[in-house]
XYZ file of C-alpha atoms in Angstrom:
694
model
C 68.995 93.391 90.956
C 68.487 90.123 93.290
C 68.730 91.046 96.686
C 65.303 93.051 97.125
C 63.629 89.748 94.931
C 65.301 87.142 96.818
C 64.860 88.302 100.102
C 61.463 89.737 100.035
C 59.847 87.424 102.118
C 61.332 87.429 105.102
C 61.293 89.471 108.082
C 62.979 93.058 107.474
C 64.504 95.469 109.644
C 62.678 98.396 110.302
C 65.292 100.515 110.643
C 66.905 99.114 107.183
C 63.656 99.683 105.351
C 63.153 103.171 106.949
C 66.337 103.872 105.554
C 65.888 102.547 101.735
C 62.616 104.723 102.021
C 65.040 108.010 102.461
C 66.950 107.383 99.151
C 67.096 110.310 96.884
C 67.890 108.086 93.786
C 67.584 105.226 91.903
C 69.229 101.869 93.608
C 68.587 99.878 90.949
C 70.058 102.678 88.208
C 73.312 103.379 90.555
C 73.439 99.456 90.256
C 73.369 98.908 86.042
C 76.298 101.837 86.137
C 78.263 99.536 88.163
C 77.607 96.755 85.635
C 78.671 98.955 82.681
C 75.164 99.123 81.653
C 74.859 95.606 80.891
C 71.507 93.438 81.425
C 73.282 90.513 80.579
C 75.663 90.966 82.956
C 73.654 91.444 85.864
C 71.641 88.473 84.480
C 74.950 86.306 85.137
C 75.319 87.658 88.192
C 72.422 87.307 89.954
C 72.153 83.576 88.175
C 75.190 82.694 90.325
C 74.094 84.628 93.272
C 70.923 82.130 93.287
C 73.505 79.126 92.424
C 74.849 79.899 95.915
C 72.447 80.750 97.612
C 70.563 77.822 97.022
C 73.043 75.271 97.684
C 72.849 73.351 100.239
C 77.100 73.713 101.400
C 78.354 77.026 99.654
C 75.161 78.924 101.245
C 76.383 78.410 105.161
C 79.499 80.410 105.411
C 79.317 80.181 108.873
C 80.493 76.941 109.220
C 83.976 77.549 107.456
C 84.926 78.914 111.229
C 84.208 75.452 112.633
C 86.184 72.944 110.347
C 90.057 72.569 110.713
C 92.360 73.303 108.230
C 91.997 70.011 106.635
C 87.902 69.811 106.388
C 88.384 73.719 105.252
C 90.206 72.503 102.100
C 88.279 69.174 101.453
C 85.000 72.113 101.257
C 87.322 74.616 99.466
C 87.740 71.090 96.614
C 83.790 70.676 96.732
C 83.296 74.460 96.000
C 86.025 74.116 93.141
C 83.960 71.243 91.577
C 81.009 73.883 91.193
C 82.805 76.269 89.392
C 82.446 73.829 85.908
C 78.728 74.240 85.878
C 79.432 77.901 86.008
C 82.087 77.859 83.013
C 79.777 75.702 81.302
C 76.640 77.955 81.738
C 78.659 81.932 81.451
C 82.209 81.237 80.144
C 85.080 82.615 81.444
C 83.493 85.674 82.729
C 81.316 83.340 85.035
C 83.938 81.689 86.651
C 85.314 85.428 87.612
C 81.777 86.202 88.874
C 81.664 83.215 90.960
C 84.602 84.441 92.480
C 83.899 87.684 93.658
C 80.407 85.981 94.839
C 82.103 83.115 97.351
C 82.387 84.199 100.768
C 85.452 82.388 100.614
C 88.634 81.808 98.600
C 88.964 78.352 96.642
C 92.308 76.743 94.529
C 91.203 77.440 91.323
C 91.863 80.973 91.518
C 95.259 80.529 91.118
C 94.697 78.496 88.078
C 92.181 81.211 86.364
C 93.744 84.613 87.548
C 97.547 83.915 89.053
C 98.709 81.720 86.233
C 96.009 82.238 83.858
C 97.418 86.407 83.867
C 101.479 85.213 83.758
C 100.604 82.249 80.829
C 98.816 84.311 78.507
C 101.111 87.431 78.848
C 104.196 85.277 78.394
C 103.263 82.153 76.019
C 103.772 82.299 72.491
C 100.456 81.768 69.846
C 102.181 77.737 69.629
C 102.315 77.010 73.161
C 98.622 78.994 73.952
C 96.951 76.764 70.715
C 98.613 73.231 72.467
C 98.737 73.681 76.110
C 96.341 76.390 77.501
C 93.166 74.788 76.310
C 93.791 72.275 79.213
C 94.224 74.758 81.689
C 90.965 76.421 80.620
C 89.490 72.726 80.930
C 91.489 71.734 84.468
C 92.714 68.834 82.607
C 95.856 70.729 84.224
C 96.553 73.002 86.637
C 98.205 76.098 86.910
C 100.155 78.046 89.800
C 103.226 80.809 89.487
C 106.166 80.039 91.057
C 108.672 83.054 91.225
C 108.863 83.931 95.055
C 111.735 81.938 96.992
C 112.385 81.483 100.361
C 114.943 83.819 100.615
C 114.422 86.540 97.939
C 110.487 88.032 97.270
C 110.330 91.646 95.860
C 113.898 91.484 94.298
C 113.280 89.314 91.479
C 116.850 89.955 89.990
C 118.370 87.922 93.390
C 116.287 84.732 92.576
C 118.848 81.913 92.946
C 117.079 78.755 91.187
C 118.635 78.210 87.971
C 118.011 76.916 84.305
C 120.802 75.645 82.197
C 120.777 75.336 78.548
C 122.222 71.950 77.927
C 123.392 72.590 74.364
C 124.462 68.817 73.522
C 120.544 67.927 74.015
C 118.948 70.970 73.455
C 117.297 70.593 77.035
C 117.163 73.238 79.770
C 118.098 71.858 83.236
C 115.878 73.289 86.530
C 117.527 73.432 89.677
C 117.496 74.781 93.388
C 121.223 75.249 94.450
C 120.357 76.073 97.652
C 117.943 76.076 100.503
C 117.298 79.789 99.713
C 116.351 78.926 96.246
C 113.126 76.770 97.814
C 109.906 78.021 95.626
C 107.880 79.395 98.491
C 104.228 80.762 98.699
C 103.127 79.462 95.894
C 99.290 79.907 95.455
C 98.038 76.331 94.628
C 101.057 74.070 94.270
C 101.207 72.713 98.110
C 98.705 70.120 97.110
C 97.152 70.652 93.864
C 98.842 71.803 91.073
C 99.899 69.420 88.346
C 102.076 72.615 86.658
C 104.347 75.904 87.578
C 105.322 78.386 85.632
C 109.070 78.482 87.381
C 111.248 81.698 87.021
C 114.563 80.992 87.024
C 118.377 82.196 85.951
C 118.453 81.781 82.869
C 122.319 80.579 82.120
C 123.331 79.751 78.732
C 126.964 78.475 77.832
C 129.276 80.940 75.949
C 129.958 79.055 72.108
C 133.892 80.361 72.442
C 134.728 79.237 76.152
C 131.653 77.415 77.146
C 131.362 79.494 80.582
C 128.057 79.746 81.523
C 126.458 83.571 81.102
C 123.263 84.790 83.089
C 120.864 86.080 81.198
C 118.618 87.080 84.117
C 115.252 85.733 85.536
C 113.010 83.973 83.018
C 110.130 82.073 83.024
C 109.493 78.295 82.184
C 106.582 75.633 82.356
C 107.351 72.484 84.622
C 104.991 69.799 85.133
C 105.353 68.999 88.968
C 103.170 66.002 89.632
C 101.854 62.894 87.665
C 98.717 63.110 85.650
C 98.098 59.366 86.214
C 98.652 59.503 90.262
C 99.318 63.304 91.106
C 102.402 62.089 92.576
C 105.483 64.791 92.711
C 107.705 63.929 89.641
C 111.577 62.563 89.657
C 113.899 65.665 90.986
C 110.776 66.918 92.323
C 109.960 67.961 95.909
C 106.594 69.445 96.524
C 104.425 70.158 99.676
C 102.218 72.857 101.210
C 103.957 75.570 103.371
C 101.816 74.837 106.331
C 99.365 77.751 108.517
C 99.315 80.869 107.713
C 97.217 83.905 109.030
C 94.097 83.658 106.703
C 93.666 82.162 102.934
C 94.015 78.744 103.965
C 91.169 77.136 101.630
C 94.596 78.300 98.971
C 97.544 75.589 99.329
C 100.807 77.807 99.350
C 103.393 75.876 98.070
C 107.202 74.752 98.297
C 109.203 73.650 95.475
C 112.287 72.125 95.685
C 114.236 70.962 92.357
C 117.244 68.556 91.786
C 118.582 68.790 88.263
C 115.484 68.505 86.303
C 115.384 68.521 82.132
C 112.498 70.054 80.530
C 112.516 70.517 77.057
C 113.209 74.144 75.335
C 110.381 74.414 74.228
C 108.940 74.887 77.697
C 110.537 78.022 77.562
C 107.696 80.590 77.807
C 108.501 82.758 74.681
C 106.278 85.556 73.687
C 108.873 87.974 73.729
C 112.080 86.218 73.735
C 114.092 81.990 73.206
C 116.953 80.323 73.358
C 117.020 78.497 69.508
C 118.724 75.266 68.833
C 122.163 76.426 68.802
C 121.712 77.935 72.632
C 121.768 81.416 70.794
C 119.385 84.083 72.461
C 116.972 86.301 71.483
C 116.069 89.159 73.607
C 112.816 90.752 74.148
C 112.090 94.221 72.804
C 112.007 95.910 75.919
C 113.483 94.617 79.106
C 110.433 94.650 81.762
C 108.456 92.364 79.165
C 109.953 89.370 81.005
C 107.373 91.034 83.741
C 104.623 90.857 81.869
C 102.407 88.354 83.903
C 103.017 90.883 86.982
C 101.610 93.263 85.416
C 98.170 91.157 85.202
C 98.569 89.670 88.132
C 98.698 93.161 89.340
C 95.715 94.656 87.110
C 93.447 91.832 88.894
C 94.688 92.634 92.273
C 93.760 96.196 91.698
C 90.166 95.943 90.483
C 89.920 93.131 93.230
C 90.158 96.090 96.180
C 86.482 97.125 94.583
C 85.475 93.661 95.554
C 86.305 93.499 98.881
C 85.749 96.896 100.037
C 82.682 97.156 99.140
C 81.769 94.145 101.469
C 83.279 95.042 104.636
C 81.344 98.698 104.251
C 78.133 96.905 103.290
C 78.570 95.227 106.668
C 79.497 97.855 108.742
C 76.660 100.342 106.914
C 73.943 98.072 107.601
C 74.669 97.083 111.379
C 75.342 100.958 112.128
C 71.819 101.410 111.325
C 70.580 98.697 113.466
C 72.877 98.956 116.123
C 71.783 101.587 118.928
C 73.477 102.846 121.483
C 72.906 105.656 124.467
C 69.948 108.688 124.578
C 71.009 111.992 123.532
C 68.668 113.160 126.372
C 66.340 111.590 129.341
C 63.294 112.462 127.166
C 64.327 110.037 124.022
C 62.491 106.833 123.594
C 65.115 105.080 121.703
C 68.867 105.454 121.623
C 70.635 106.616 118.696
C 71.635 104.867 115.962
C 75.252 104.496 116.183
C 75.427 105.281 112.432
C 74.167 109.259 113.979
C 78.009 109.634 115.750
C 80.066 111.594 113.958
C 82.988 109.417 114.592
C 81.214 106.252 113.376
C 80.373 108.363 110.040
C 84.616 109.368 110.039
C 85.132 105.267 110.313
C 82.946 104.395 107.314
C 82.472 106.252 104.976
C 85.463 107.539 103.597
C 85.720 103.881 103.057
C 82.518 103.911 101.606
C 84.171 106.767 98.980
C 87.100 104.863 98.376
C 84.770 101.593 97.547
C 83.402 103.914 94.466
C 86.825 105.870 93.567
C 88.563 101.793 93.432
C 85.337 100.316 91.292
C 85.920 103.563 88.724
C 90.372 103.159 88.889
C 89.944 99.446 88.477
C 88.124 99.722 85.376
C 90.623 102.080 83.740
C 93.185 99.983 84.689
C 92.047 96.980 83.487
C 91.486 98.759 80.108
C 94.966 100.138 79.670
C 96.315 97.006 80.529
C 94.400 95.376 77.587
C 95.127 98.078 75.345
C 98.941 97.543 76.312
C 98.977 93.799 75.824
C 97.121 94.181 72.220
C 99.858 96.789 71.175
C 103.069 94.289 72.278
C 101.353 91.224 71.122
C 100.141 92.778 67.571
C 103.123 94.927 66.573
C 105.630 94.579 69.502
C 104.862 97.820 70.458
C 106.060 98.860 73.761
C 105.390 102.656 74.143
C 102.521 101.960 76.913
C 104.719 99.363 78.695
C 106.521 101.608 81.119
C 104.074 104.002 82.416
C 102.251 101.477 82.915
C 103.921 99.001 84.813
C 104.810 102.145 87.020
C 101.533 102.485 87.826
C 101.080 99.183 89.036
C 103.559 99.221 91.219
C 102.016 102.530 93.035
C 98.510 101.441 92.589
C 98.896 97.875 93.447
C 101.027 99.100 96.894
C 97.882 102.155 97.615
C 94.895 99.933 97.092
C 95.568 96.907 98.742
C 97.352 98.384 101.652
C 93.921 101.502 102.070
C 91.608 98.513 101.256
C 93.211 96.401 104.087
C 93.151 99.203 106.333
C 89.276 100.121 105.393
C 88.303 96.714 106.159
C 89.486 96.496 109.430
C 88.340 100.005 110.095
C 84.964 98.539 109.289
C 85.268 95.694 111.504
C 86.544 98.421 114.994
C 83.694 100.271 114.177
C 80.990 97.295 114.693
C 82.207 97.084 117.791
C 82.444 93.562 119.912
C 80.507 92.347 117.326
C 83.150 92.924 115.219
C 85.525 90.853 116.424
C 83.599 87.866 116.001
C 84.138 85.102 113.155
C 80.148 85.563 112.797
C 80.471 88.923 111.521
C 82.186 87.814 108.278
C 85.113 91.066 108.489
C 88.196 89.053 110.351
C 87.788 86.376 108.102
C 87.313 89.122 105.078
C 90.271 90.604 106.435
C 92.497 87.396 107.134
C 92.185 86.333 103.577
C 92.996 89.830 101.924
C 95.939 91.274 103.529
C 98.251 88.943 101.896
C 97.388 91.275 98.830
C 100.074 93.719 100.240
C 102.817 91.265 100.264
C 101.933 89.588 97.297
C 103.416 90.115 93.807
C 105.526 92.779 95.492
C 105.972 94.225 98.635
C 104.655 97.207 99.385
C 107.323 99.358 100.800
C 108.884 98.800 97.777
C 107.328 98.501 94.617
C 106.507 102.274 95.288
C 110.120 103.326 94.590
C 109.433 101.980 91.021
C 107.017 104.035 90.332
C 108.442 107.147 91.575
C 111.587 105.843 89.365
C 109.658 106.388 86.618
C 108.323 110.045 87.787
C 111.336 111.105 88.126
C 112.123 110.475 84.639
C 109.306 111.855 82.933
C 110.371 115.338 85.169
C 113.945 114.987 83.771
C 111.970 114.701 80.365
C 110.025 117.630 80.811
C 112.796 119.894 82.168
C 114.995 118.858 79.110
C 112.112 119.418 76.727
C 111.563 123.116 77.510
C 115.005 124.078 78.173
C 115.013 122.827 74.100
C 111.880 124.698 73.587
C 110.591 121.275 72.873
C 106.936 120.965 74.025
C 106.217 117.772 72.019
C 104.118 116.190 74.585
C 102.549 113.444 72.728
C 105.635 110.986 74.512
C 104.051 111.707 77.765
C 101.547 109.077 79.016
C 98.082 110.357 80.323
C 98.779 109.812 83.857
C 101.683 112.197 83.781
C 100.921 114.646 81.622
C 100.087 117.086 84.696
C 103.974 117.217 85.812
C 104.665 118.803 82.222
C 101.327 121.221 82.856
C 102.598 121.790 86.071
C 105.743 122.762 85.064
C 104.898 125.194 82.689
C 102.033 126.708 84.783
C 101.954 130.301 86.173
C 99.435 130.008 88.630
C 101.144 130.705 91.918
C 98.431 129.496 94.735
C 94.559 127.667 94.309
C 92.568 130.902 93.921
C 94.697 131.952 90.949
C 93.200 128.830 89.450
C 90.131 129.257 90.682
C 89.760 132.405 89.277
C 91.054 131.752 85.728
C 88.793 128.831 85.389
C 85.416 130.590 86.872
C 85.434 127.710 89.540
C 82.758 128.975 92.179
C 84.989 126.858 95.170
C 88.047 125.082 96.278
C 85.618 122.150 96.867
C 85.003 122.090 92.908
C 86.036 118.660 91.743
C 87.871 120.663 89.728
C 89.974 122.301 92.227
C 90.307 119.490 94.144
C 91.714 117.811 91.476
C 93.946 120.459 90.760
C 95.487 121.045 94.262
C 96.020 116.587 93.841
C 98.244 117.569 90.587
C 100.413 120.195 92.533
C 100.635 117.842 95.321
C 102.200 114.822 93.465
C 104.595 117.827 91.436
C 106.035 119.430 94.255
C 106.726 115.976 96.180
C 108.546 114.666 92.424
C 110.303 117.794 92.232
C 111.335 117.779 95.612
C 113.283 114.656 95.733
C 114.763 115.250 92.529
C 115.703 118.426 94.255
C 117.279 116.608 97.176
C 119.664 114.121 95.073
C 120.529 116.863 92.987
C 122.234 119.052 96.604
C 123.144 115.542 97.572
C 125.593 115.014 94.306
C 126.431 118.678 94.274
C 127.980 118.479 98.239
C 130.287 115.984 96.837
C 128.074 112.720 97.902
C 128.016 110.227 94.989
C 127.340 107.506 96.428
C 123.747 107.289 94.723
C 121.893 103.785 95.950
C 122.999 105.796 99.648
C 121.188 108.733 98.751
C 117.849 106.575 97.185
C 118.047 104.605 100.437
C 118.035 107.568 102.787
C 115.039 109.307 100.902
C 113.030 106.356 100.569
C 110.574 107.689 102.731
C 109.830 110.654 100.841
C 109.868 107.929 97.760
C 107.188 106.167 98.743
C 105.440 109.217 99.854
C 105.639 110.300 96.823
C 104.434 107.061 94.784
C 101.185 107.428 97.345
C 100.524 110.580 96.405
C 100.751 109.915 92.215
C 98.806 107.305 92.773
C 96.234 108.877 94.427
C 95.294 111.453 91.887
C 95.700 108.778 89.346
C 92.762 107.548 91.606
C 90.802 110.231 91.685
C 91.254 111.450 88.144
C 89.938 107.909 87.511
C 86.600 108.730 89.483
C 86.267 112.121 88.064
C 86.775 110.974 84.553
C 83.672 108.507 85.013
C 81.310 111.312 86.406
C 82.207 114.003 84.113
C 81.570 110.553 81.545
C 77.790 109.751 83.216
C 77.762 113.127 83.016
C 77.431 113.889 79.343
C 74.333 114.117 77.653
C 74.870 110.755 75.793
C 75.202 109.058 79.023
C 71.197 109.397 80.183
C 72.393 109.818 84.066
C 69.977 111.334 86.083
C 71.141 113.720 87.515
C 70.753 113.132 91.612
C 73.476 110.189 90.921
C 75.084 112.460 88.988
C 75.244 114.690 92.763
C 75.949 111.862 94.791
C 78.955 110.534 92.853
C 80.499 113.835 93.133
C 79.848 113.984 97.163
C 81.510 110.827 97.650
C 84.703 112.152 95.165
C 84.635 115.578 97.598
C 84.764 113.359 100.591
C 87.163 110.796 99.543
C 89.806 114.323 98.547
C 88.676 116.040 101.645
C 89.533 112.731 103.592
C 92.886 112.392 101.756
C 94.155 116.203 102.397
C 92.980 116.225 106.112
C 95.185 113.524 106.690
C 98.527 114.811 104.606
C 97.883 118.474 105.513
C 101.703 118.966 105.177
C 101.794 118.359 101.660
C 99.139 120.870 100.683
C 100.952 123.662 102.968
C 104.426 123.079 102.390
C 104.495 125.934 99.550
C 101.594 127.938 100.177
C 99.895 126.734 97.365
C 96.420 126.252 99.645
C 95.619 129.000 102.414
C 95.702 128.027 106.339
C 91.975 129.260 106.266
C 91.269 126.959 103.378
C 92.735 124.398 105.126
C 90.106 125.153 107.831
C 87.189 125.171 105.031
C 87.902 121.664 104.021
C 88.279 119.987 107.205
C 84.572 121.924 108.706
C 83.212 120.779 105.081
C 83.985 117.097 105.415
C 81.806 116.938 108.430
C 79.541 118.423 105.894
C 79.849 115.628 103.500
C 78.971 113.023 106.119
C 75.508 114.345 106.476
C 74.694 114.992 102.924
C 75.366 111.211 102.163
C 73.842 110.196 105.220
C 70.494 110.082 103.950
C 71.827 107.629 100.978
C 74.558 105.035 102.911
C 71.966 102.389 103.159
C 70.695 102.422 99.452
C 74.354 102.992 98.168
C 75.689 99.845 99.231
C 72.576 97.981 98.201
C 73.468 99.398 95.179
C 76.345 97.061 94.977
C 73.924 94.214 94.896
C 75.696 91.436 97.453
C 73.981 88.627 98.413
C 74.141 86.909 102.060
C 76.234 84.106 101.263
C 79.019 86.629 99.653
C 79.063 88.379 102.719
C 78.345 85.568 105.089
C 77.710 88.267 107.752
C 75.166 88.250 110.794
C 75.575 91.472 110.936
C 75.177 92.859 107.158
C 72.637 90.733 105.728
C 70.111 92.384 103.538
C 67.381 92.215 105.863
C 69.099 93.189 109.221
C 68.696 90.019 111.056
C 71.373 90.930 113.064
C 70.785 89.639 116.588
C 69.329 86.135 115.725
C 71.311 84.995 113.747
C 73.842 86.249 115.821
C 72.636 83.777 118.403
C 71.398 80.919 116.185
C 74.919 80.665 114.652
C 76.335 80.652 118.118
C 74.005 78.463 120.056
C 74.602 75.411 117.002
C 77.750 75.626 116.775
C 79.649 71.961 117.254
C 81.578 73.385 120.653
C 78.166 73.625 122.757
C 77.021 70.011 121.545
C 78.119 68.643 124.734
C 78.062 70.645 128.409
C 81.524 69.279 129.103
C 84.404 70.276 127.605
C 86.879 67.405 126.428
C 89.475 67.061 129.234
C 86.957 68.580 131.693
C 86.528 65.115 133.572
C 90.219 64.855 133.191
C 92.197 68.259 134.136
C 89.251 70.690 136.025
C 87.060 68.216 137.800
C 89.858 67.142 140.563
C 90.559 70.635 141.022
C 86.916 71.505 142.142
C 86.791 68.253 144.393
C 89.909 69.042 145.859
C 91.068 71.112 148.819
C 94.034 73.697 148.030
């Protein structure tokens, strides 16, 4: 691990060191697990942490808060330039770790993740061969232009057009009105030389010449000169201005005035327009959005990265910060982590952090398997399930991660409001994830539509005595299991499985399976009831049920997260894993904490059909504080296992050795605003008031 050795010569906070001495497990072993048990991954990460800790600019993240927008962007370009050295030494994996280790966001992340995910998913083998190496080597810088000033989540409604010109064999891109302006495009405002433009594909009919719309399709477009970086003819491009956060990224706008591109500029892995102007459609309509699913996969994994920073800062600070004595005879005030409301603010999000790590790992594997099947065999079997899960998981995980960061900030009291805590900057840079690549109120509807289709298939198959589950994906198999289940309540399940308690992980998992099934079934029944009563306006019925529909998606995705976490625990528990029992015990406690916390927040779901008794709910509620106490001695060691260096955290409150107050005072007292005793404007506006008689 990096931190214990890197900071071993620094003065150590006694309270943090005491907490570390109370640990019941090996921190390095858990860190090994979090790095896929790969020493090479750990070595690369350690080298990158050492690199940023030793860089004279990157190692001072607190200075970002004192810079203007232009100065922040210049700094981000410096930090981006250092990526080249990392890439030469460690390849693309090193780039990913560099991004995850930085305190700040940098523009190259758009080229390497957002653009790269889309391009690799949508480009043909020939396009990958001829174009992609230039983006890999930063000769070109890419971006992803889908969102418009007038359309975001409704991709089908975008207004940018791309018309095939049969006479020349070219496409013509155009922004026909103001609302078709591409907007919020990361990396486009100042840096990108190229962008993937999503536009309505218009092809003239061979018979009538009338344009036929084939819907949104992706095209690669050069937007700036490679000679002097100026916009090319017909292209208007710029930065959209200040934002709540993410200000080191140049989100841009783009307008196109009848810009011609070659026919080969259509990204054509799954579809293309031939020389005769004939459209060759994809095997599955959602393949057009394969790139978007790739970006969501990255966002799902990133939730762990950001939440782990927040809980690390909050837990370390909550150990060091002391407030109030329990009684007059106490010599010291209590650590604020000892208060149950403080535990409740932080520990559930610590449990969620681990749950999200294993979820991101699972979903990334499933995405790679799906893309491999599609590219090699045009096999789209896995696509619908993956697309549905990506929609719901992206919505759930980005919103709950934002909530978690904010809860950690609040747990740090007044100091959490300071930019020097690292938490406001972390939150403001992350919170846009809830809206990016699909708004979090709209995406869950795609998930629930898929779940209803699965329920419809399950009902049909069972009515026809067709119990073939092979066509149902792993993440939704529970729908068939619950449909066929004879258990009337959780007690019958516990008795049948010979479990010792409702808090056994198998029991908790079953509660979440049943809850999700009941919510899916309830929506199906509500729709059927409305239509049976003569209401045939299905879009309006759907609109009226939007709240329930989104909640249904959330329940399914929480089950997906819990199943992902539990599957990994079972894998680590196997004889071949050689994982210590103390870590298995801790992970199970974290899983149980996460499950019970969600149950406490959604009691109506679990009580609505008497599957659980009120007395059992009361037991679960009381169990939560007991799990907080069980986890309490290991809190510092659990966040230590993330091995986040001080530069990554950028926090006066959360450094490894806990030097909170002197660091906070140093950063505050040495800021440029304190250089002069008189602020600008004092003599002009305030001094005359002091010397006057009102």
